[in-house]
Short mmCIF file of C-alpha atoms in Angstrom, two decimals:
data_model
loop_
_atom_site.label_atom_id
_atom_site.label_comp_id
_atom_site.label_asym_id
_atom_site.label_seq_id
_atom_site.Cartn_x
_atom_site.Cartn_y
_atom_site.Cartn_z
CA MET A 1 92.23 71.85 104.79
CA ARG A 2 89.65 74.60 104.58
CA LYS A 3 92.48 77.22 103.94
CA LEU A 4 93.99 75.08 101.24
CA LYS A 5 90.51 74.87 99.64
CA ARG A 6 90.22 78.70 99.63
CA ILE A 7 93.70 79.04 98.19
CA GLY A 8 92.87 76.67 95.46
CA ILE A 9 89.61 78.45 94.61
CA SER A 10 91.46 81.76 94.47
CA LEU A 11 94.24 80.46 92.20
CA PHE A 12 91.82 78.74 89.90
CA SER A 13 89.63 81.89 89.67
CA ILE A 14 92.60 84.13 88.93
CA PHE A 15 93.76 81.76 86.22
CA ALA A 16 90.25 81.77 84.65
CA ALA A 17 90.18 85.55 84.86
CA PHE A 18 93.58 85.80 82.95
CA LEU A 19 92.31 83.30 80.46
CA ILE A 20 89.15 85.34 79.75
CA SER A 21 91.27 88.48 79.48
CA ALA A 22 93.61 86.75 77.07
CA ILE A 23 90.66 85.97 74.79
CA PHE A 24 89.61 89.67 74.71
CA ILE A 25 93.30 90.72 74.05
CA ALA A 26 93.53 88.23 71.17
CA ILE A 27 90.31 89.57 69.64
CA GLN A 28 92.02 92.93 69.42
CA ASN A 29 94.83 91.30 67.31
CA THR A 30 97.31 91.65 70.18
CA SER A 31 99.49 88.91 71.68
CA PRO A 32 98.30 87.99 75.20
CA ALA A 33 101.76 86.67 76.00
CA SER A 34 103.41 90.07 75.25
CA VAL A 35 100.79 91.85 77.34
CA PHE A 36 101.16 89.66 80.32
CA LYS A 37 104.92 89.61 80.01
CA ALA A 38 104.92 93.44 80.16
CA LEU A 39 102.57 93.34 83.13
CA TYR A 40 104.90 91.04 84.95
CA GLN A 41 108.12 92.86 84.12
CA TYR A 42 106.76 96.28 85.34
CA SER A 43 105.12 94.85 88.42
CA THR A 44 107.52 92.19 89.85
CA GLY A 45 110.12 91.63 87.22
CA SER A 46 112.87 93.62 89.05
CA TRP A 47 113.49 94.90 92.54
CA PHE A 48 112.58 98.44 91.35
CA SER A 49 109.21 97.15 90.04
CA LEU A 50 108.55 94.99 93.06
CA SER A 51 109.35 97.86 95.49
CA SER A 52 107.04 100.19 93.46
CA THR A 53 104.33 97.53 93.60
CA LEU A 54 104.55 97.30 97.41
CA ASN A 55 104.38 101.06 97.64
CA THR A 56 101.25 101.12 95.40
CA ALA A 57 99.67 98.42 97.50
CA THR A 58 99.89 100.40 100.76
CA PRO A 59 96.59 102.28 100.62
CA LEU A 60 94.84 99.24 99.07
CA ILE A 61 95.83 97.04 102.00
CA LEU A 62 94.54 99.44 104.54
CA THR A 63 91.22 100.29 102.89
CA GLY A 64 90.74 96.63 102.15
CA ILE A 65 91.21 95.56 105.71
CA SER A 66 88.97 98.47 106.80
CA ALA A 67 86.14 97.05 104.64
CA ALA A 68 86.94 93.41 105.62
CA ILE A 69 86.64 94.11 109.32
CA ALA A 70 83.52 96.11 108.86
CA PHE A 71 81.71 93.51 106.67
CA SER A 72 82.77 90.58 108.90
CA SER A 73 81.25 92.40 111.89
CA ASN A 74 77.92 92.99 110.04
CA VAL A 75 78.69 96.69 109.88
CA VAL A 76 78.42 98.03 106.31
CA ASN A 77 81.13 100.73 106.07
CA LEU A 78 81.30 101.94 102.50
CA GLY A 79 83.07 105.15 103.47
CA GLN A 80 86.63 104.12 102.89
CA HIS A 81 87.04 106.62 100.03
CA GLY A 82 85.80 109.59 102.11
CA GLN A 83 87.70 108.57 105.22
CA LEU A 84 90.91 108.28 103.24
CA LEU A 85 90.37 111.78 101.72
CA VAL A 86 89.72 113.36 105.10
CA GLY A 87 92.84 111.67 106.54
CA ALA A 88 94.92 112.78 103.56
CA VAL A 89 93.80 116.46 103.60
CA THR A 90 94.22 116.71 107.39
CA THR A 91 97.82 115.30 107.09
CA ALA A 92 98.54 117.55 104.15
CA ILE A 93 97.43 120.75 105.85
CA LEU A 94 99.05 120.03 109.15
CA GLY A 95 102.22 118.91 107.34
CA VAL A 96 102.53 122.48 106.05
CA TYR A 97 101.88 124.38 109.26
CA LEU A 98 103.00 122.06 111.97
CA ASP A 99 106.53 122.81 113.14
CA LEU A 100 108.05 119.76 114.83
CA PRO A 101 111.17 117.70 114.46
CA GLY A 102 110.71 114.96 111.84
CA TRP A 103 111.03 112.07 114.35
CA ILE A 104 108.17 113.53 116.36
CA GLY A 105 106.20 115.18 113.46
CA VAL A 106 105.83 112.06 111.32
CA PRO A 107 104.12 109.82 113.98
CA VAL A 108 102.06 112.84 115.14
CA LEU A 109 100.83 113.38 111.53
CA VAL A 110 100.14 109.65 111.10
CA ILE A 111 98.09 109.59 114.21
CA LEU A 112 96.17 112.77 113.52
CA GLY A 113 95.39 111.80 109.88
CA SER A 114 94.11 108.42 111.12
CA LEU A 115 92.05 110.00 113.86
CA ALA A 116 90.50 112.36 111.22
CA GLY A 117 89.38 109.31 109.33
CA ALA A 118 87.97 107.74 112.51
CA LEU A 119 86.04 110.93 113.37
CA TRP A 120 84.60 111.04 109.82
CA ALA A 121 83.34 107.47 110.28
CA GLY A 122 82.14 108.51 113.74
CA ILE A 123 79.57 110.77 112.12
CA SER A 124 77.87 107.58 110.74
CA ALA A 125 78.23 105.97 114.19
CA LEU A 126 76.39 108.89 115.79
CA PHE A 127 73.60 108.73 113.15
CA LYS A 128 73.27 105.00 113.77
CA LYS A 129 73.24 105.20 117.52
CA TYR A 130 70.90 108.23 118.08
CA TYR A 131 68.74 108.17 114.87
CA LYS A 132 68.91 104.54 113.86
CA MET A 133 70.09 105.52 110.40
CA ASP A 134 71.57 102.71 108.28
CA GLU A 135 75.36 103.06 108.11
CA PHE A 136 75.18 101.70 104.52
CA ILE A 137 73.51 105.02 103.52
CA THR A 138 75.43 107.42 105.76
CA THR A 139 78.95 106.14 105.00
CA LEU A 140 78.20 106.09 101.33
CA MET A 141 76.77 109.62 101.26
CA LEU A 142 79.57 110.98 103.36
CA ASN A 143 81.95 110.02 100.51
CA PHE A 144 80.41 112.65 98.34
CA ILE A 145 80.53 115.28 101.08
CA SER A 146 84.26 114.62 101.71
CA GLU A 147 84.96 114.69 98.00
CA TYR A 148 83.56 118.22 97.61
CA LEU A 149 84.72 119.39 100.99
CA THR A 150 88.33 118.50 100.30
CA VAL A 151 88.29 119.99 96.77
CA TYR A 152 86.92 123.23 98.33
CA LEU A 153 89.72 123.27 100.93
CA VAL A 154 92.52 122.83 98.36
CA THR A 155 90.91 125.22 95.85
CA TYR A 156 90.40 128.11 98.16
CA PRO A 157 91.68 128.53 101.78
CA PHE A 158 94.71 126.12 101.44
CA LEU A 159 95.49 126.53 97.70
CA ASP A 160 99.14 126.62 96.66
CA LYS A 161 99.08 129.36 94.10
CA LYS A 162 102.21 128.06 92.48
CA ALA A 163 100.55 124.66 91.71
CA TYR A 164 99.15 123.96 88.29
CA VAL A 165 96.15 122.11 89.71
CA PRO A 166 94.07 122.65 92.86
CA ALA A 167 96.50 121.43 95.63
CA THR A 168 97.97 122.27 99.00
CA ALA A 169 101.50 123.32 99.42
CA MET A 170 104.06 120.56 99.83
CA ILE A 171 104.52 119.28 103.37
CA LYS A 172 107.78 119.98 105.07
CA LYS A 173 110.62 117.73 103.83
CA THR A 174 111.39 116.61 107.34
CA TYR A 175 108.05 114.81 107.28
CA PHE A 176 108.81 112.77 104.17
CA MET A 177 108.80 109.05 105.01
CA PRO A 178 112.11 107.50 103.92
CA ASP A 179 112.68 104.51 101.65
CA VAL A 180 114.36 101.27 102.78
CA TRP A 181 115.92 99.62 99.66
CA GLY A 182 113.26 101.26 97.54
CA ILE A 183 110.37 100.31 99.80
CA ASN A 184 108.74 103.26 101.49
CA LEU A 185 108.37 103.12 105.25
CA SER A 186 104.66 103.53 104.78
CA PHE A 187 104.34 100.04 103.46
CA LEU A 188 106.06 98.68 106.53
CA VAL A 189 103.63 100.67 108.70
CA ALA A 190 100.67 99.26 106.70
CA THR A 191 102.09 95.69 107.14
CA PHE A 192 102.45 96.18 110.87
CA VAL A 193 98.93 97.50 111.23
CA ALA A 194 97.63 94.63 109.11
CA MET A 195 99.23 92.09 111.43
CA ILE A 196 98.01 93.84 114.50
CA SER A 197 94.43 93.84 113.00
CA TYR A 198 94.79 90.11 112.23
CA TRP A 199 95.80 89.41 115.88
CA PHE A 200 93.12 91.65 117.24
CA ILE A 201 90.24 90.11 115.25
CA GLY A 202 91.39 86.55 115.81
CA LYS A 203 92.81 86.56 119.32
CA THR A 204 91.07 89.14 121.49
CA LYS A 205 87.69 89.06 123.26
CA LEU A 206 86.50 92.17 121.53
CA GLY A 207 87.60 90.75 118.12
CA TYR A 208 85.62 87.59 118.92
CA GLU A 209 82.59 89.73 119.58
CA PHE A 210 83.01 91.54 116.28
CA ARG A 211 83.13 88.20 114.50
CA MET A 212 80.11 86.81 116.25
CA MET A 213 78.16 89.94 115.25
CA GLY A 214 78.95 89.03 111.68
CA HIS A 215 78.10 85.32 112.02
CA ASN A 216 74.88 85.64 113.98
CA PRO A 217 73.84 89.10 115.37
CA ASN A 218 70.98 87.68 117.42
CA PHE A 219 73.17 85.03 119.02
CA ALA A 220 75.76 87.80 119.79
CA ARG A 221 73.12 89.99 121.32
CA VAL A 222 71.64 87.21 123.47
CA GLY A 223 75.13 85.98 124.45
CA GLY A 224 75.90 89.34 126.05
CA CYS A 225 77.77 91.21 123.30
CA ARG A 226 77.26 94.92 123.44
CA THR A 227 76.26 95.11 119.71
CA GLU A 228 75.43 98.74 119.55
CA GLU A 229 78.58 99.88 121.24
CA ASN A 230 80.62 97.39 119.20
CA ALA A 231 79.13 98.73 115.99
CA THR A 232 80.36 102.15 116.95
CA LEU A 233 83.87 100.79 117.68
CA VAL A 234 83.92 98.91 114.36
CA LEU A 235 83.11 102.21 112.45
CA LEU A 236 85.71 104.09 114.39
CA TYR A 237 88.47 101.49 113.98
CA THR A 238 87.76 100.96 110.25
CA GLY A 239 87.62 104.69 109.73
CA PHE A 240 91.00 104.93 111.53
CA LEU A 241 92.42 102.47 109.06
CA SER A 242 91.19 104.36 106.08
CA GLY A 243 92.40 107.66 107.54
CA LEU A 244 95.82 106.03 108.00
CA ALA A 245 95.81 105.07 104.31
CA GLY A 246 95.24 108.74 103.47
CA ALA A 247 98.01 109.94 105.90
CA LEU A 248 100.49 107.49 104.47
CA LEU A 249 99.49 108.49 100.93
CA ILE A 250 100.77 112.07 101.81
CA LEU A 251 103.78 111.23 103.90
CA GLY A 252 105.08 108.30 101.86
CA GLY A 253 103.76 109.07 98.40
CA THR A 254 105.42 110.91 95.56
CA GLN A 255 103.54 114.26 95.62
CA HIS A 256 103.62 114.99 99.47
CA ARG A 257 100.62 117.22 98.97
CA PHE A 258 96.91 116.85 98.69
CA MET A 259 95.77 117.19 95.08
CA LYS A 260 92.40 116.80 93.46
CA GLY A 261 91.93 113.16 92.53
CA ILE A 262 94.64 111.86 94.89
CA GLY A 263 92.29 109.30 96.37
CA ALA A 264 91.84 107.65 92.96
CA ASN A 265 89.88 104.38 93.48
CA PHE A 266 91.71 103.15 96.57
CA GLY A 267 88.60 103.22 98.69
CA TRP A 268 86.38 101.41 96.22
CA ASP A 269 89.18 98.91 95.41
CA GLY A 270 89.42 98.19 99.10
CA VAL A 271 85.77 97.16 99.13
CA MET A 272 86.49 94.78 96.20
CA LEU A 273 89.45 93.28 97.97
CA ALA A 274 87.40 92.56 101.09
CA ILE A 275 84.73 90.89 98.96
CA ILE A 276 87.08 88.55 97.07
CA ALA A 277 89.00 87.84 100.29
CA ASN A 278 85.74 86.78 101.93
CA ASN A 279 86.49 89.44 104.71
CA SER A 280 89.62 87.70 105.81
CA VAL A 281 92.23 90.15 107.04
CA LEU A 282 95.18 88.04 105.96
CA GLU A 283 93.89 87.25 102.56
CA THR A 284 92.95 90.93 102.05
CA PHE A 285 96.58 91.78 102.72
CA PHE A 286 97.87 89.52 99.97
CA TYR A 287 95.13 90.45 97.57
CA GLY A 288 96.14 94.08 98.17
CA ILE A 289 99.69 93.32 97.07
CA PHE A 290 98.34 91.48 94.07
CA PHE A 291 96.13 94.32 92.90
CA GLY A 292 98.99 96.71 93.63
CA ALA A 293 101.07 94.64 91.18
CA LEU A 294 98.30 94.93 88.53
CA LYS A 295 97.99 98.70 88.94
CA ASN A 296 101.81 99.25 88.88
CA GLY A 297 102.37 97.02 85.98
CA ALA A 298 99.57 98.58 84.01
CA ILE A 299 101.62 101.71 83.12
CA GLY A 300 104.43 99.63 81.73
CA MET A 301 102.03 97.37 79.90
CA GLU A 302 100.52 100.39 78.10
CA PHE A 303 104.08 101.66 77.26
CA GLU A 304 105.24 98.36 75.80
CA THR A 305 102.01 97.24 74.04
CA SER A 306 98.99 98.84 72.45
CA VAL A 307 96.76 97.73 75.31
CA PRO A 308 95.70 100.78 77.44
CA SER A 309 96.30 100.78 81.15
CA GLU A 310 92.55 100.90 81.81
CA PHE A 311 92.49 97.24 80.75
CA VAL A 312 93.67 96.36 84.19
CA MET A 313 90.37 97.66 85.59
CA PHE A 314 88.66 95.15 83.33
CA LEU A 315 90.94 92.45 84.59
CA GLU A 316 90.31 93.34 88.19
CA ALA A 317 86.54 93.13 87.60
CA VAL A 318 86.81 89.75 85.95
CA ILE A 319 88.93 88.47 88.86
CA VAL A 320 86.32 89.62 91.38
CA LEU A 321 83.49 87.99 89.43
CA SER A 322 85.52 84.79 88.95
CA VAL A 323 86.42 84.38 92.62
CA VAL A 324 83.00 85.16 93.98
CA SER A 325 81.12 83.04 91.42
CA VAL A 326 83.44 80.08 91.77
CA ARG A 327 83.32 80.25 95.57
CA SER A 328 79.53 80.61 95.65
CA ALA A 329 79.02 77.80 93.15
CA ILE A 330 81.31 75.35 95.12
CA GLU A 331 79.55 76.21 98.39
CA TYR A 332 76.05 75.88 96.91
CA TYR A 333 76.62 72.59 95.06
CA GLY A 334 78.86 71.26 97.85
CA GLN A 335 76.04 71.75 100.39
CA LYS A 336 73.55 70.21 97.98
CA ILE A 337 75.65 67.14 97.39
CA ASN A 338 76.30 66.71 101.16
CA SER A 339 72.53 67.01 101.78
CA LEU A 340 71.74 64.38 99.21
CA ILE A 341 74.47 61.97 100.62
CA LYS A 342 73.02 62.45 104.16
CA LEU A 343 69.47 61.88 102.89
CA LYS A 344 70.48 58.71 101.03
CA LYS A 345 72.20 57.44 104.06
CA VAL A 346 69.13 57.99 106.24
CA VAL A 347 66.88 56.33 103.70
CA THR A 348 69.28 53.34 103.48
CA GLU A 349 69.41 52.85 107.22
CA LYS A 350 65.55 52.85 107.44
#
């Protein structure tokens, strides 16, 4: 019943967001129906569009789950963007110089890129453990360091002089992840990792401790949970997921090299996905696909109509605000009504 309620809130909020967006489109003397039709056709209207949507959703799913697990454990990891970049640049550089057969090289690069993201998050874990620094600040600031560090690496020591923009050389073709009916293998990897994360958080003892840390840190500490060690593990695991997103972006993307701006907004969008999914791993997975559809359909929407693709960013923001506000309002007024009913019942019995 509770899950059905959350699904209903989400569907109502998304409908409200599209309705608000339609009003703004109409004000610009453009047909909302034609805009949404183009958005649908280029996101899920054909198998090619659907497969492109799933490929686009891959990094969103992983960064979203990274943020969701961190937030639900009362660990504020805002470093998904930086961890993704470090994972991507590590994979891109090693993919050029590492000489292994493809069937060995691909999993090795996936693991090493993911570990690079985990190690980058581990810097915040060290600061938190030994210097009591808030991970909210350190993970956020490390994003800027990783941004400039990776730009330096691809502009100077690992620059491909044949490229038109700062970028590494293309990784070896044997490391390209293949497509299965148009769906890149990277999406299947992300789906598998998402299911493993869902099982881990919901069914294991350590996952239970993570959740208890999020629900009530004091209870978790008194109950015997190793909260400090667990906070370190959360940062490492969520950094691993973001690093994996970066690795798959190189191995399963279209460029197969690290370029300036390759990270786009995947890290920040992941944070948004975690917020609207209320830190649920499973809901974050489906929201990741939904946002992937919006991003993939935006290009076709701009081509077919006069509405720019940036409009999708406005739509995403409205969806986030709608879902969060409706959920908060229902919880607030629901608790208030229940309290009044119980109070009335007590007064009547007396």
